[in-house]
Coordinates of C-alpha atoms in Angstrom, one line a residue:
X1 CA 85.2 68.2 84.5
X2 CA 86.9 71.1 82.7
X3 CA 88.7 73.3 85.3
X4 CA 87.2 77.1 85.5
X5 CA 89.3 79.4 84.3
X6 CA 90.3 82.8 87.0
X7 CA 92.2 85.5 85.5
X8 CA 93.9 87.9 88.4
X9 CA 95.6 91.3 86.9
X10 CA 98.2 92.3 89.2
X11 CA 100.9 90.4 90.8
X12 CA 101.3 92.7 93.6
X13 CA 100.8 91.8 97.7
X14 CA 96.9 90.6 96.7
X15 CA 97.2 89.5 93.3
X16 CA 100.4 87.3 94.7
X17 CA 98.6 85.7 97.5
X18 CA 96.0 84.6 95.7
X19 CA 97.5 83.5 92.6
X20 CA 99.3 81.0 95.1
X21 CA 96.6 80.0 97.4
X22 CA 94.1 79.6 94.5
X23 CA 96.7 78.0 91.3
X24 CA 95.5 74.2 92.2
X25 CA 91.8 74.6 92.3
X26 CA 91.3 76.3 88.8
X27 CA 92.8 77.0 85.6
X28 CA 95.1 80.3 86.5
X29 CA 96.4 83.2 84.6
X30 CA 98.2 85.7 86.3
X31 CA 99.0 89.0 84.2
X32 CA 101.4 91.4 85.6
X33 CA 103.7 94.0 83.8
X34 CA 106.9 92.2 85.4
X35 CA 108.3 89.2 86.3
X36 CA 108.6 89.5 89.8
X37 CA 106.3 90.3 93.4
X38 CA 108.1 92.3 95.7
X39 CA 107.3 93.1 99.2
X40 CA 106.3 96.4 99.2
X41 CA 106.8 97.7 102.9
X42 CA 110.4 96.5 103.2
X43 CA 111.9 98.6 99.8
X44 CA 113.2 101.2 101.9
X45 CA 115.6 98.6 103.8
X46 CA 116.9 97.5 100.5
X47 CA 117.8 100.8 99.7
X48 CA 120.2 101.4 102.5
X49 CA 121.0 97.6 102.6
X50 CA 120.8 96.3 98.9
X51 CA 121.1 92.7 99.7
X52 CA 118.0 92.8 101.9
X53 CA 116.4 92.9 98.0
X54 CA 117.6 89.6 97.7
X55 CA 114.6 88.0 99.7
X56 CA 112.0 90.4 99.2
X57 CA 112.2 90.6 95.1
X58 CA 110.8 87.0 93.9
X59 CA 110.1 85.7 90.7
X60 CA 106.5 85.1 90.1
X61 CA 107.3 81.4 89.1
X62 CA 109.0 80.7 92.4
X63 CA 105.8 80.5 94.2
X64 CA 103.1 80.2 91.2
X65 CA 104.4 77.0 89.5
X66 CA 100.8 75.8 87.7
X67 CA 99.2 78.4 86.2
X68 CA 100.0 80.6 83.2
X69 CA 102.2 84.0 83.7
X70 CA 101.6 86.5 81.2
X71 CA 104.1 89.7 81.4
X72 CA 102.0 92.3 80.0
X73 CA 99.4 94.6 80.9
X74 CA 95.5 94.6 81.1
X75 CA 93.9 97.5 78.6
X76 CA 90.3 96.0 78.6
X77 CA 88.1 94.2 79.7
X78 CA 84.3 92.5 78.4
X79 CA 82.1 90.3 80.3
X80 CA 84.2 87.1 79.5
X81 CA 87.7 88.2 77.9
X82 CA 90.5 90.2 79.2
X83 CA 92.6 92.1 76.7
X84 CA 96.6 92.8 77.0
X85 CA 99.0 95.4 75.5
X86 CA 100.8 92.4 73.4
X87 CA 97.5 92.0 71.4
X88 CA 96.5 88.6 73.6
X89 CA 93.1 87.5 74.6
X90 CA 92.4 85.4 77.9
X91 CA 88.9 84.0 78.5
X92 CA 87.9 83.8 82.4
X93 CA 84.8 82.4 84.3
X94 CA 86.0 84.6 87.3
X95 CA 88.0 87.5 87.1
X96 CA 90.4 89.2 89.8
X97 CA 91.5 92.7 89.6
X98 CA 94.2 93.6 91.8
X99 CA 96.3 96.3 89.9
X100 CA 97.2 98.1 93.2
X101 CA 99.0 101.5 92.4
X102 CA 101.0 102.5 88.9
X103 CA 104.6 102.5 89.7
X104 CA 107.6 102.8 87.2
X105 CA 109.9 99.6 87.9
X106 CA 111.9 97.4 86.1
X107 CA 110.6 94.3 84.3
X108 CA 112.8 91.8 85.4
X109 CA 114.3 91.0 88.7
X110 CA 117.7 91.2 88.1
X111 CA 117.3 94.7 87.2
X112 CA 115.5 95.5 90.3
X113 CA 118.3 94.3 92.0
X114 CA 120.7 96.8 90.3
X115 CA 118.4 99.5 91.1
X116 CA 118.3 99.2 94.6
X117 CA 122.5 98.8 94.3
X118 CA 122.2 101.9 92.1
X119 CA 119.9 103.7 95.2
X120 CA 122.5 102.5 97.9
X121 CA 125.3 104.2 95.9
X122 CA 123.3 107.6 95.6
X123 CA 122.9 107.4 99.3
X124 CA 126.3 106.4 100.3
X125 CA 128.1 109.3 97.9
X126 CA 125.9 111.8 99.6
X127 CA 126.5 113.9 102.5
X128 CA 123.1 115.0 102.6
X129 CA 119.7 113.8 101.5
X130 CA 116.4 115.5 100.8
X131 CA 113.4 113.3 101.1
X132 CA 110.3 114.8 99.6
X133 CA 106.9 113.6 101.4
X134 CA 106.2 112.9 104.9
X135 CA 104.0 109.8 104.6
X136 CA 105.3 106.4 105.7
X137 CA 107.2 106.0 102.5
X138 CA 109.1 109.4 103.6
X139 CA 109.4 108.8 107.2
X140 CA 110.5 105.4 106.9
X141 CA 113.2 106.0 104.3
X142 CA 114.5 108.8 106.4
X143 CA 114.9 106.8 109.5
X144 CA 116.6 103.7 107.4
X145 CA 119.1 106.3 106.3
X146 CA 119.3 108.5 110.1
X147 CA 120.1 105.0 111.5
X148 CA 122.3 103.3 108.7
X149 CA 124.4 106.9 108.3
X150 CA 123.9 108.7 110.9
X151 CA 126.4 111.2 109.8
X152 CA 124.4 112.1 106.9
X153 CA 122.4 115.1 106.9
X154 CA 118.7 114.2 106.3
X155 CA 115.8 117.0 105.4
X156 CA 112.0 115.7 104.8
X157 CA 109.9 118.5 103.2
X158 CA 106.2 117.6 103.3
X159 CA 103.1 119.8 102.3
X160 CA 100.9 118.8 104.9
X161 CA 100.3 120.2 108.4
X162 CA 102.0 116.7 110.1
X163 CA 103.6 113.7 109.1
X164 CA 101.7 110.4 108.6
X165 CA 98.4 112.1 108.1
X166 CA 96.8 108.8 107.1
X167 CA 96.8 107.8 111.3
X168 CA 96.4 109.8 114.2
X169 CA 97.8 113.1 115.2
X170 CA 99.6 111.4 118.3
X171 CA 101.5 109.3 116.0
X172 CA 102.9 112.1 114.2
X173 CA 103.9 113.8 116.9
X174 CA 105.8 110.9 118.2
X175 CA 107.2 110.3 115.1
X176 CA 108.6 114.1 114.7
X177 CA 109.9 114.1 118.1
X178 CA 111.9 110.7 117.4
X179 CA 113.2 111.8 113.9
X180 CA 114.2 115.2 115.6
X181 CA 116.1 112.7 118.1
X182 CA 117.9 111.5 114.9
X183 CA 118.8 115.0 114.1
X184 CA 116.5 114.8 111.0
X185 CA 115.1 118.0 109.7
X186 CA 111.5 118.2 109.4
X187 CA 110.2 120.8 107.3
X188 CA 106.3 121.0 107.0
X189 CA 103.4 122.7 105.1
X190 CA 106.2 123.4 102.6
X191 CA 106.8 121.9 98.9
X192 CA 109.9 121.5 96.9
X193 CA 110.4 122.6 93.2
X194 CA 112.9 119.7 91.9
X195 CA 113.5 122.1 89.0
X196 CA 115.4 124.7 91.2
X197 CA 118.3 122.6 91.9
X198 CA 121.4 123.9 90.9
X199 CA 124.9 121.8 90.7
X200 CA 126.9 124.8 91.6
X201 CA 125.0 125.5 95.1
X202 CA 123.6 122.2 95.3
X203 CA 120.5 123.6 96.9
X204 CA 116.5 122.8 96.5
X205 CA 114.1 126.0 96.9
X206 CA 111.0 125.4 99.0
X207 CA 107.5 126.9 98.3
X208 CA 108.1 129.3 101.3
X209 CA 111.8 130.5 99.8
X210 CA 114.1 128.3 102.1
X211 CA 117.1 126.8 100.5
X212 CA 118.0 123.3 101.5
X213 CA 121.4 122.1 100.8
X214 CA 121.1 118.2 99.4
X215 CA 123.2 116.5 97.1
X216 CA 120.6 114.1 96.2
X217 CA 116.9 113.6 96.7
X218 CA 114.3 111.0 96.8
X219 CA 110.8 111.5 96.1
X220 CA 108.3 109.7 98.0
X221 CA 105.0 110.9 97.7
X222 CA 101.5 109.0 97.0
X223 CA 101.4 106.7 93.7
X224 CA 98.2 106.8 91.7
X225 CA 95.9 103.8 91.7
X226 CA 96.2 101.7 88.9
X227 CA 92.3 102.0 87.8
X228 CA 92.6 104.7 85.1
X229 CA 92.4 102.1 82.6
X230 CA 89.1 100.7 83.5
X231 CA 87.2 104.2 82.5
X232 CA 87.3 102.7 79.3
X233 CA 85.6 99.3 79.7
X234 CA 82.8 97.7 81.1
X235 CA 83.6 98.7 84.6
X236 CA 83.8 102.3 83.9
X237 CA 80.5 103.2 85.9
X238 CA 81.9 100.8 88.9
X239 CA 84.6 103.4 90.1
X240 CA 84.1 106.3 92.7
X241 CA 85.2 109.7 92.5
X242 CA 88.2 108.7 93.7
X243 CA 89.1 105.8 91.2
X244 CA 88.6 103.2 93.5
X245 CA 86.4 100.1 92.4
X246 CA 83.2 99.7 94.3
X247 CA 82.9 96.5 96.0
X248 CA 80.5 94.4 98.0
X249 CA 81.0 92.5 101.5
X250 CA 82.1 89.3 99.2
X251 CA 84.7 91.6 97.5
X252 CA 83.0 91.4 94.4
X253 CA 82.4 94.1 92.0
X254 CA 79.0 95.7 92.9
X255 CA 76.1 94.4 90.5
X256 CA 78.6 91.8 89.1
X257 CA 78.8 87.8 90.4
X258 CA 81.9 86.6 89.0
X259 CA 84.4 89.5 89.0
X260 CA 86.2 90.5 92.5
X261 CA 88.5 93.5 93.2
X262 CA 91.1 93.3 96.0
X263 CA 93.7 95.4 97.5
X264 CA 94.1 99.2 97.6
X265 CA 92.2 99.6 94.6
X266 CA 88.4 99.0 96.4
X267 CA 86.6 101.4 98.2
X268 CA 86.5 99.7 101.7
X269 CA 86.8 102.5 104.3
X270 CA 90.2 101.1 106.1
X271 CA 93.7 102.1 105.9
X272 CA 95.6 100.8 102.9
X273 CA 98.0 98.8 103.3
X274 CA 99.9 95.2 102.9
X275 CA 98.3 92.9 105.6
X276 CA 94.9 93.9 104.6
X277 CA 95.3 93.6 101.0
X278 CA 96.4 89.9 102.1
X279 CA 93.3 89.2 104.3
X280 CA 91.3 90.5 100.9
X281 CA 93.3 88.1 98.9
X282 CA 92.7 85.1 101.2
X283 CA 89.3 85.6 101.4
X284 CA 89.0 86.0 97.7
X285 CA 90.5 82.4 97.4
X286 CA 87.8 81.0 100.0
X287 CA 85.1 82.4 98.0
X288 CA 86.2 81.4 94.5
X289 CA 87.2 77.7 95.8
X290 CA 83.4 77.7 96.8
X291 CA 82.0 79.2 93.7
X292 CA 84.8 76.8 91.9
X293 CA 83.5 73.5 93.9
X294 CA 79.7 73.5 94.2
X295 CA 78.4 76.9 92.7
X296 CA 78.1 78.3 96.5
X297 CA 75.1 80.4 97.5
X298 CA 75.5 83.7 98.7
X299 CA 74.6 82.9 102.3
X300 CA 77.7 80.5 102.4
X301 CA 80.5 83.1 100.9
X302 CA 82.9 84.3 103.2
X303 CA 82.1 88.3 103.9
X304 CA 84.6 91.2 104.8
X305 CA 84.6 93.7 107.5
X306 CA 86.9 96.8 107.4
X307 CA 89.6 96.6 109.6
X308 CA 90.4 99.0 112.3
X309 CA 93.1 101.9 112.0
X310 CA 96.2 99.7 113.2
X311 CA 99.3 100.6 111.5
X312 CA 103.0 100.1 112.7
X313 CA 105.9 102.2 110.8
X314 CA 109.4 101.0 111.3
X315 CA 111.6 104.0 112.1
X316 CA 115.3 102.0 111.1
X317 CA 116.3 98.6 112.7
X318 CA 114.9 98.6 116.2
X319 CA 112.4 101.0 116.6
X320 CA 108.9 101.9 115.4
X321 CA 105.5 103.9 116.0
X322 CA 102.3 101.9 116.5
X323 CA 99.0 103.3 116.1
X324 CA 96.1 100.9 118.2
X325 CA 92.5 101.2 118.7
X326 CA 93.1 102.5 122.2
X327 CA 97.0 103.8 122.1
X328 CA 100.1 105.0 120.1
X329 CA 103.4 103.8 121.0
X330 CA 106.8 104.7 120.2
X331 CA 110.1 102.6 120.5
X332 CA 111.0 99.1 121.1
X333 CA 108.0 97.4 121.3
X334 CA 106.7 98.3 117.8
X335 CA 110.1 97.9 116.1
X336 CA 110.5 94.3 117.6
X337 CA 106.9 93.5 116.3
X338 CA 107.9 94.8 112.6
X339 CA 111.1 96.4 111.7
X340 CA 113.7 93.8 112.3
X341 CA 112.6 91.7 109.3
X342 CA 109.9 93.6 108.3
X343 CA 107.6 90.3 108.3
X344 CA 109.8 89.2 104.9
X345 CA 110.4 85.9 106.3
X346 CA 106.4 85.6 107.3
X347 CA 105.4 86.9 104.0
X348 CA 107.7 84.4 102.2
X349 CA 106.7 81.2 104.3
X350 CA 102.9 82.5 103.3
X351 CA 104.2 81.8 99.7
X352 CA 105.4 78.6 100.6
X353 CA 108.9 79.6 100.0
X354 CA 111.8 79.3 102.7
X355 CA 111.9 82.2 104.9
X356 CA 115.8 83.2 105.0
X357 CA 117.1 81.8 101.4
X358 CA 118.9 84.2 99.1
X359 CA 118.7 83.7 95.5
X360 CA 120.5 85.8 92.9

């Protein structure tokens, strides 16, 4: 029997888990701009401890051993083919779009590891650090620096009225209190003109006229979704006003039987985070197996329900803030759940890899 062709566009959390899970059930092609998968929620730890990235930056070929790996970007799709930027085309029976967010990062694992070493050098050599953005990335980076380098002056500038606006205000208040206890300066309802930096005074100007002295800065604002390219394809009418792909309960693109979308690019009304993207991938893997093995009827396919607003933000190596449906807590308990290993060992095991092996 001829193997069904499954093309997965995107090798982030959702795409990687799906490729690993489905590779022995179909002829799978994984298309990604880079040669590796990275555990994204662990990237900030790698900035203060570059060796941590040895476990979190994983060549696709370590877990995806059977299918075809294409290092390129998809630029167009038709009813039966995907076209890539390097001029190739790939036929599919089933297509899964998992492109996540647009981000400018290196193509190879070695280059990515070197980038972390460079960012670590920037932090170590600075007496003061400015972090632009008070979402989860900015908060976690500030906490990592404050814990590992307590003598450095850390300032967060955030344009919103509170930190961590994607979760509830109680979590924001508890996080602000924790950061202040670690001498992190938080400036809300302000923005920074990065072009205002002067080497002479090493200062940045904010939108309200304040001057912030800092030796270096890190931009921690939201990254755009990687779906703009779909606006020129047959899926152009399947994007909502925010650029997210509209999906049905089976995580298929609405109105299409053989095209799925998973991860942050979907219009599912839930917090966009890695654990949920993994859940999308596992459901689509199950549904693809059913479809491939016997043309399963819809009533047999698994359905997805939006997940509750649960989130854990790590605050350094031992603390965290957690929002659960009925309570919000800060301190060592959330830290015990996430902050020590940041789920890296668990994620590696899920990809069939040794949890603690370091590979250069």
